[in-house]
Short mmCIF file of C-alpha atoms and ligand atoms in Angstrom, two decimals:
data_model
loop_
_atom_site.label_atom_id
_atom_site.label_comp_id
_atom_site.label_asym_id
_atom_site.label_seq_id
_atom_site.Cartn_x
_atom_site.Cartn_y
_atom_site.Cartn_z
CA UNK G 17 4.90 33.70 8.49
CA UNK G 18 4.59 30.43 6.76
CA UNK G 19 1.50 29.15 4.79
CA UNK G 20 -0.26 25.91 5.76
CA UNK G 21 -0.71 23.64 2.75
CA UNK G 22 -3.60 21.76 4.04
CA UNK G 23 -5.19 21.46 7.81
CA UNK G 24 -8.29 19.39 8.97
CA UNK G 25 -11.52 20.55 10.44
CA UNK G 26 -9.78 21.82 13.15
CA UNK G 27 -7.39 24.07 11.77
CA UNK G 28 -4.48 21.56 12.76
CA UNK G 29 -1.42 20.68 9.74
CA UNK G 30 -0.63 17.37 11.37
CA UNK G 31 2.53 15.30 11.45
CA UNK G 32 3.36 11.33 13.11
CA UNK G 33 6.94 10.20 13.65
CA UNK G 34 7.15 6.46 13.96
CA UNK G 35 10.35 5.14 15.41
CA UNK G 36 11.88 2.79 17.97
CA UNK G 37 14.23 4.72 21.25
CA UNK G 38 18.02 5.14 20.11
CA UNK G 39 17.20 7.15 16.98
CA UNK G 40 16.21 10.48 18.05
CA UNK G 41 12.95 10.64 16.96
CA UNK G 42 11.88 12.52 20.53
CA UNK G 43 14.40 15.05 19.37
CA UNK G 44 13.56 15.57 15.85
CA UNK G 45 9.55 16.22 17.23
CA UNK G 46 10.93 18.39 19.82
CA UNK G 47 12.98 20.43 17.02
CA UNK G 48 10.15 20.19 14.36
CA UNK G 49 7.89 21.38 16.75
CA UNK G 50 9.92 24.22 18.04
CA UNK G 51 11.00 25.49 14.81
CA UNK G 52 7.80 25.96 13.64
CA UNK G 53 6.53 28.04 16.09
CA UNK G 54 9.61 29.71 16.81
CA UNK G 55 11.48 30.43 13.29
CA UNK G 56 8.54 30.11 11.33
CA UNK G 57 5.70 32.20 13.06
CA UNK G 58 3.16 29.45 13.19
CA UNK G 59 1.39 28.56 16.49
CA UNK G 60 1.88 24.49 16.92
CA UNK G 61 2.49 22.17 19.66
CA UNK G 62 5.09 18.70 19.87
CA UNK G 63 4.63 16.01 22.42
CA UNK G 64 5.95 12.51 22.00
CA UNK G 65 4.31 8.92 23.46
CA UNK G 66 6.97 6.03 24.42
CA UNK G 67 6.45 3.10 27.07
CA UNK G 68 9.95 1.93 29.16
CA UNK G 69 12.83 4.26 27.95
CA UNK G 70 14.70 1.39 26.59
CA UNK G 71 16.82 1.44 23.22
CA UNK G 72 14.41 -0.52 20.89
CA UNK G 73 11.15 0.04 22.51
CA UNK G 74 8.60 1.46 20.55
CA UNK G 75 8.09 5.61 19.94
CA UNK G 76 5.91 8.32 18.49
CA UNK G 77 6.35 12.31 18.10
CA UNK G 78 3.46 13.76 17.22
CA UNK G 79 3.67 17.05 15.79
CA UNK G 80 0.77 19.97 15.45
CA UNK G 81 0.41 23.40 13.44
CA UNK G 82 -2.15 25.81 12.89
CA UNK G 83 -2.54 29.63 12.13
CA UNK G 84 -0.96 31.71 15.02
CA UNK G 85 -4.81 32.89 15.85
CA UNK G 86 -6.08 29.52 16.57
CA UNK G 87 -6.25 28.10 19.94
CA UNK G 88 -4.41 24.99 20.45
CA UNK G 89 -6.94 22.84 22.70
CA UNK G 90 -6.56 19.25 21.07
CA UNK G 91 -3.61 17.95 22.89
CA UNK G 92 -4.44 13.86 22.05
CA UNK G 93 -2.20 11.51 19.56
CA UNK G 94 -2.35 12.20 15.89
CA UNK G 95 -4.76 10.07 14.31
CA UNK G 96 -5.00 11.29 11.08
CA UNK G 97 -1.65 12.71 10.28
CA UNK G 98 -0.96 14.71 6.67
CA UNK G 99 2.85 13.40 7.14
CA UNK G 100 4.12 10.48 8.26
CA UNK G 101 7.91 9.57 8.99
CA UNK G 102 9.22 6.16 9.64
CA UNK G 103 12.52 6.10 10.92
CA UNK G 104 12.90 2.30 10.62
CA UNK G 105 11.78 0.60 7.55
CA UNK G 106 11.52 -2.74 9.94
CA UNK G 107 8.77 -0.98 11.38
CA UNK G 108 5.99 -2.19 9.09
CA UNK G 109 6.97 -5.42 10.96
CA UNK G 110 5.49 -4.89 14.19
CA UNK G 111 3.31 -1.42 14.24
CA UNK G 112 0.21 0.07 11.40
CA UNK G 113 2.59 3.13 11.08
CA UNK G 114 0.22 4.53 8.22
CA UNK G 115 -2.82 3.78 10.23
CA UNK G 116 -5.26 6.87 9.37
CA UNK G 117 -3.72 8.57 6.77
CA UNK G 118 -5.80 10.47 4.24
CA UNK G 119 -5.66 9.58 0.47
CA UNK G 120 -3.10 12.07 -0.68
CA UNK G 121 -0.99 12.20 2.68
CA UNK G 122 2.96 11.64 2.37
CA UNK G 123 4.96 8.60 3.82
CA UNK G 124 8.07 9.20 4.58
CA UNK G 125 10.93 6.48 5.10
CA UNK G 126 14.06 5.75 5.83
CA UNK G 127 15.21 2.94 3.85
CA UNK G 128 17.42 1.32 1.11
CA UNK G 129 14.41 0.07 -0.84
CA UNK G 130 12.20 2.01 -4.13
CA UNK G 131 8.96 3.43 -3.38
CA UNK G 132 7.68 0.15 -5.10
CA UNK G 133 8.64 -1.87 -2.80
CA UNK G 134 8.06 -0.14 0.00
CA UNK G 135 4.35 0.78 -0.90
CA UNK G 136 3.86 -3.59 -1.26
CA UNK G 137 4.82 -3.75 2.03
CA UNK G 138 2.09 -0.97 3.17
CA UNK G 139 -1.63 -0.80 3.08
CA UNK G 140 -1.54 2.46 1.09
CA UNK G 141 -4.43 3.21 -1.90
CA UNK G 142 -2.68 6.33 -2.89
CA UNK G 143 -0.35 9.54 -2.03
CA UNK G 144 2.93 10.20 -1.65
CA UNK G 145 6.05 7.64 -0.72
CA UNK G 146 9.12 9.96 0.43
CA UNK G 147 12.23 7.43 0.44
CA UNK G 148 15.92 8.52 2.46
CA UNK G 149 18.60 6.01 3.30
CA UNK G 150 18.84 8.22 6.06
CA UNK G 151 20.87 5.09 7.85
CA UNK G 152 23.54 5.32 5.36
CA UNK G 153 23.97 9.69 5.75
CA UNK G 154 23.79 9.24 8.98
CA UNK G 155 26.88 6.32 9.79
CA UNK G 156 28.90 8.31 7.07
CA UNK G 157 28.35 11.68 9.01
CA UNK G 158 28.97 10.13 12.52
CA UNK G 159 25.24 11.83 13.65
CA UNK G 160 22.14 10.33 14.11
CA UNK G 161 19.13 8.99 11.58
CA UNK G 162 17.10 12.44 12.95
CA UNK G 163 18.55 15.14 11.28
CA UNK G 164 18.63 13.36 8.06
CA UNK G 165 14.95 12.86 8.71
CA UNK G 166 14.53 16.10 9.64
CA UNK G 167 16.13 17.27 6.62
CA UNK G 168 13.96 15.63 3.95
CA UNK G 169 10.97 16.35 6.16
CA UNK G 170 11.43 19.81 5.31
CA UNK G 171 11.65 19.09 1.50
CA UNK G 172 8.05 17.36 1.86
CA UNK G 173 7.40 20.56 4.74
CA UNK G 174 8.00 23.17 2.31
CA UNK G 175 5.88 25.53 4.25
CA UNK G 176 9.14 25.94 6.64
CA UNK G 177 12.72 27.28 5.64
CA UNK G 178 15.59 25.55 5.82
CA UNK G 179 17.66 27.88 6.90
CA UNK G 180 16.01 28.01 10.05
CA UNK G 181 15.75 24.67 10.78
CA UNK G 182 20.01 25.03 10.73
CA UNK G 183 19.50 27.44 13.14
CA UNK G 184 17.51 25.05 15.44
CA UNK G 185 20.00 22.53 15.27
CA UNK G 186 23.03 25.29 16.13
CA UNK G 187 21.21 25.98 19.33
CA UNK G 188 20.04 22.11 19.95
CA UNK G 189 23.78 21.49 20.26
CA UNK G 190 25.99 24.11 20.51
CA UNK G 191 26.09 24.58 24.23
CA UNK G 192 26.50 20.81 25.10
CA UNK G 193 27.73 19.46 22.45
CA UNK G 194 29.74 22.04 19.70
CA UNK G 195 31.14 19.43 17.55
CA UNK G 196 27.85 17.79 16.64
CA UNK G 197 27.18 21.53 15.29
CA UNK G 198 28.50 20.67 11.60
CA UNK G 199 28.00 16.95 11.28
CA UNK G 200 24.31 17.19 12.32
CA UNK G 201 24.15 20.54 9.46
CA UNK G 202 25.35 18.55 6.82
CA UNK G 203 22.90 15.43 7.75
CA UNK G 204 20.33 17.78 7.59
CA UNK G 205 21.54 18.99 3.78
CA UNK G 206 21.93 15.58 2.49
CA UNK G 207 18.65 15.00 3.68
CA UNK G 208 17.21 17.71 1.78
CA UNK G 209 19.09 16.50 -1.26
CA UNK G 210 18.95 13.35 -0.77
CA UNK G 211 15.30 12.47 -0.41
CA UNK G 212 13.35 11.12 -3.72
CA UNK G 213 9.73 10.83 -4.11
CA UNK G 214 6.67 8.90 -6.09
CA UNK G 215 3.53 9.81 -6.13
CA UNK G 216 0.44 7.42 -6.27
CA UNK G 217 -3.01 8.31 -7.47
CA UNK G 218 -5.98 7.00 -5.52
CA UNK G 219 -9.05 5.37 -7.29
CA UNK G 220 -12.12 7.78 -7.25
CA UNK G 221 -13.86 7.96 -4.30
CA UNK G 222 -11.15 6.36 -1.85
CA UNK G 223 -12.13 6.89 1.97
CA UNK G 224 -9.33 7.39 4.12
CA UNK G 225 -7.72 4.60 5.94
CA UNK G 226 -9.30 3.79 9.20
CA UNK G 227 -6.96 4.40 12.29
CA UNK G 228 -6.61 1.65 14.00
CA UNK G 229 -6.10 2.03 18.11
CA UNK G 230 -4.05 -0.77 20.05
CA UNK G 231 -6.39 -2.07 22.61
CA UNK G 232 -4.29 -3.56 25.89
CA UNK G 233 -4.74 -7.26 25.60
CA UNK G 234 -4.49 -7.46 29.66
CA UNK G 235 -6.28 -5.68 31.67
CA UNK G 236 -6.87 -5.81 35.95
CA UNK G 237 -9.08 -8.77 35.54
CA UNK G 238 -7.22 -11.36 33.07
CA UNK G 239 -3.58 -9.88 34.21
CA UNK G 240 -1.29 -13.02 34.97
CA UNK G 241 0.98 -13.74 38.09
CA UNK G 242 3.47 -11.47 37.90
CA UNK G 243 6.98 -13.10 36.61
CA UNK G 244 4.88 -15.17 34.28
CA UNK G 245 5.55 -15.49 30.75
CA UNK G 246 2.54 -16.30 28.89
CA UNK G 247 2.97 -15.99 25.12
CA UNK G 248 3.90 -19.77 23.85
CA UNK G 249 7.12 -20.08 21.50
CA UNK G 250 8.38 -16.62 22.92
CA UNK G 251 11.86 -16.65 22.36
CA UNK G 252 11.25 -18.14 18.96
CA UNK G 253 9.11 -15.10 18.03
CA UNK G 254 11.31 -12.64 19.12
CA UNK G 255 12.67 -10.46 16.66
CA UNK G 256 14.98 -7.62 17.42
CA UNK G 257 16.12 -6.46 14.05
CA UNK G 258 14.24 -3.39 14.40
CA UNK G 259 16.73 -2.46 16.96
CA UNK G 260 19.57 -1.89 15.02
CA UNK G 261 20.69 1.05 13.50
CA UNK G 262 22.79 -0.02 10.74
CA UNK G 263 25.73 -1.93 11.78
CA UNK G 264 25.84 -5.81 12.86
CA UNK G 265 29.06 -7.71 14.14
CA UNK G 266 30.89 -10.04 11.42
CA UNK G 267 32.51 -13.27 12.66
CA UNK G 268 35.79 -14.09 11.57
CA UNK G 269 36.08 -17.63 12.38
CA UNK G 270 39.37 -18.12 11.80
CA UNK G 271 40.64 -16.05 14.27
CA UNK G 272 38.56 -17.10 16.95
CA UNK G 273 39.81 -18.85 20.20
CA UNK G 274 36.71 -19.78 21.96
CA UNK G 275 36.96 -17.44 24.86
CA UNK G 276 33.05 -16.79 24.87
CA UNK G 277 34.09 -12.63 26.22
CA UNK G 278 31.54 -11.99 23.75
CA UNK G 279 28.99 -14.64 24.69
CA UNK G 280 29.22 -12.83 28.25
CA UNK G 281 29.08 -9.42 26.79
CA UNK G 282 26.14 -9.92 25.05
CA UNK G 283 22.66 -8.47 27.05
CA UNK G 284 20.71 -11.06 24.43
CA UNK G 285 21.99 -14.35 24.16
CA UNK G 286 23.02 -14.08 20.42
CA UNK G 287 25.71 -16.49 20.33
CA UNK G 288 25.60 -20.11 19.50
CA UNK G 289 27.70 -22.74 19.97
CA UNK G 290 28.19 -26.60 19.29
CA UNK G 291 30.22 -29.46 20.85
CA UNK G 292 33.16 -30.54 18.89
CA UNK G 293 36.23 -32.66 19.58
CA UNK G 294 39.51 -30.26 20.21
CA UNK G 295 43.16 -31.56 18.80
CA UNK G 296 43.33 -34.11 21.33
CA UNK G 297 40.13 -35.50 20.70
CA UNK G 298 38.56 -34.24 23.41
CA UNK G 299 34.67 -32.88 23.63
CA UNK G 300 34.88 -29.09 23.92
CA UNK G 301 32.67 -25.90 23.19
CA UNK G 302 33.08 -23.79 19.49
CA UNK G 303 31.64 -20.70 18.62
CA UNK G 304 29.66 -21.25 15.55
CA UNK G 305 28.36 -18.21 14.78
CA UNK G 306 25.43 -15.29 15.58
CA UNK G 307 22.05 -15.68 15.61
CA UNK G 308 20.92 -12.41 13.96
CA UNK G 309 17.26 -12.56 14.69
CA UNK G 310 18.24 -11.57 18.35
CA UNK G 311 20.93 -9.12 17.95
CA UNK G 312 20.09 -5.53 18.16
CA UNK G 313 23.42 -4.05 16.77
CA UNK G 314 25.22 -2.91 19.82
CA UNK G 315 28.48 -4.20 18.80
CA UNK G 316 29.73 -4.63 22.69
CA UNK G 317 30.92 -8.03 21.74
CA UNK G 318 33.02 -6.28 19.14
CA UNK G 319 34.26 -4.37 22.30
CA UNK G 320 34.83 -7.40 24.44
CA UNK G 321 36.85 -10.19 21.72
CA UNK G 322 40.44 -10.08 22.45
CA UNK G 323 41.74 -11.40 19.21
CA UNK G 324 39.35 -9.41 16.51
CA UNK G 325 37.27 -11.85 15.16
CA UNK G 326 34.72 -10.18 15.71
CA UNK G 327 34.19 -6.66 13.81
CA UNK G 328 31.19 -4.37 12.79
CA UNK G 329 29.88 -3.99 9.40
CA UNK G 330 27.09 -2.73 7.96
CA UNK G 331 23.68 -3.89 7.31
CA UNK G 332 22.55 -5.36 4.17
CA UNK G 333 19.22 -4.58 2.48
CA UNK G 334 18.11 -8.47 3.55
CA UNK G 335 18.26 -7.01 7.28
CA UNK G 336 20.87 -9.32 8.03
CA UNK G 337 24.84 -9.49 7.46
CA UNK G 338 25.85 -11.23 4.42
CA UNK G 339 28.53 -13.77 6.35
CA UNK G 340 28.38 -16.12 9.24
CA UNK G 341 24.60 -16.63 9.75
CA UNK G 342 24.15 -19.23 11.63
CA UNK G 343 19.87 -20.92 10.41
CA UNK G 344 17.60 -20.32 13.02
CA UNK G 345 14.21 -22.15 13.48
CA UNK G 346 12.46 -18.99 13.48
CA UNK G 347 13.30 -19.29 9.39
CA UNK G 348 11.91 -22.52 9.25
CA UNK G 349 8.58 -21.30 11.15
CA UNK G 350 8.70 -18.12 8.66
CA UNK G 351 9.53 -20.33 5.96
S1 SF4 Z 12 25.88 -6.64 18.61
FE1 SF4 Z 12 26.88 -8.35 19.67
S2 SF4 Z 12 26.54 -7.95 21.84
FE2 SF4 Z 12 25.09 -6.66 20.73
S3 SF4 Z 12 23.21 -7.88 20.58
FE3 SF4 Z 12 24.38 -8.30 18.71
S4 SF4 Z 12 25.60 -10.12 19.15
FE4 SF4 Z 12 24.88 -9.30 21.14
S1 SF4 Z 13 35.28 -13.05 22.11
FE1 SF4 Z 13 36.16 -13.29 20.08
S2 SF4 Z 13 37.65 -14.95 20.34
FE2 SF4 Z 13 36.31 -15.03 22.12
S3 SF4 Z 13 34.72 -16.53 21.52
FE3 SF4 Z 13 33.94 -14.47 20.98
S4 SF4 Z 13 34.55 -14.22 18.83
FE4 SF4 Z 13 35.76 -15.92 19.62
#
């Protein structure tokens, strides 16, 4: 049976996955959890909090283990979680995703960037910052970001073997889906291998960070008419480069014949265009380029162009593609 490293008053090791829906962070709960208890001996318990089921939307897999002679009667969301993984460095955008970690607890990320730079963007005193381009394994694999999460989880989990873990994932897939069986094994290695850590020492005396819980802003009494949008400046505001998992489509403007397939493909309005005269002089629509600050990476306009001026690429670190960005006034309000 495995060893806990550390547990709280309650006898509870405890673990927070932060993520957005479409990259398997349910799952890689569900299997953490599982394992555990099931190839590791431990008693433990995996639940996972999302609102609509929607690619994008905002998730959490929260993760429990304790001694196999403990009872398991705390079933509420991890506050104060020894691990954290972040499955989406564009997270710190939007959500506290180390809100009430202890001193000495260990971040994990998936992201291009150094532990440097990753800790300025975090309100972290001390502890551990786990870095994986987990993104990069898991595009050059064909699999998902989870396994490769899952895999360097159990470098900082080193309580739990490996091995078993493999075994998880055989069974996860085999039945349904048999040729995930390898890919998603050697996701999880690289992960393992892959991951690289930095440690930070707190100041004397640190207190643990505070978790913060999001309070509804509307409630029964100050709810609006329904179909009304309140926030001012929404669609400048809206960001969905959290959405994407990697890959963003390039435009090739020279190849381009105006058909706008891709402007009706789109589910979010990404495209944008400008009036120009054609050969004959006469006043006609051109596609100028994409507006990355909407686009969410589903490359269905790469689908829908008949003439391929339109292909997928991968991200850059900037969170945007290098060519054809068309200046948005949400840069001038950020800049
Ligand atoms: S990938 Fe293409 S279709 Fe999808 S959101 Fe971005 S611009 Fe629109
Ligand atoms: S579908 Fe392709 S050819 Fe048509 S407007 Fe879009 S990029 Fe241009």
């Amino acid at each position: 049976m495995a060893n806990l490293p550390k547990m709280n008053e309650l006898g509870f090791f405890e673990i927070r996955l932060e993520s957005i829906g479409g990259l398997g962070a349910n799952l890689a709960g569900k299997m953490l959890s599982e394992d555990g208890v099931v190839g590791n001996g431990l008693n433990g318990i995996g639940f996972s909090s999302y609102g609509s089921e929607k690619k994008g939307s905002p998730v959490k897999a929260h993760i429990r283990f304790c001694e196999p002679n403990t009872n398991i009667r705390d079933t509420t969301p991890i506050e104060r979680p020894h691990v954290v993984g972040i499955f989406h460095d564009a997270l710190f955008k939007t959500i506290d995703c180390t809100s009430g970690i202890y001193p000495d607890s260990t971040i994990l990320v998936n992201s291009q960037k150094s532990p440097d730079e990753l800790r300025k963007g975090m309100d972290i005193q001390g502890g551990t910052i786990a870095v994986i381009n987990a993104t990069e394994i898991a595009l050059e694999e064909q699999t998902k970001v989870n396994t490769a999460m899952l895999g360097a989880l159990y470098r900082i989990l080193d309580f739990l073997d490996p091995d078993s873990m493999k075994n998880t994932i055989r069974k996860t897939f085999e039945q349904k889906y048999p040729h995930f069986v390898e890919p998603n094994i050697r996701t999880f290695e690289r992960g393992y291998n892959e991951v690289e850590f930095k440690t930070y020492i707190p100041e004397e005396g640190i207190e643990p960070k505070p978790f913060k819980r999001l309070e509804p802003l509307l409630g029964y009494e100050t709810m609006p008419l329904g179909g009304m949008v309140v926030n001012p400046g929404n669609s400048i505001l809206k960001d969905l480069s959290i959405s994407r998992a990697g890959m963003l489509p390039h435009f090739h403007d020279s190849k381009c014949i105006n058909c706008a397939a891709c402007d009706t493909a789109c589910p979010d309005f990404c495209f944008v265009w400008e009036e120009r005269a054609d050969k004959r002089g006469r006043p006609q629509m051109f596609l100028k380029g994409i507006d990355y600050q909407y686009c969410k990476g589903c490359l269905k306009c790469v689908e829908a162009c008949p003439v391929e001026a339109l292909s997928g690429e991968r991200e850059y670190n900037d969170g945007y593609a290098e060519v054809n960005r068309v200046p948005h006034l949400f840069d001038l309000v950020k800049n």
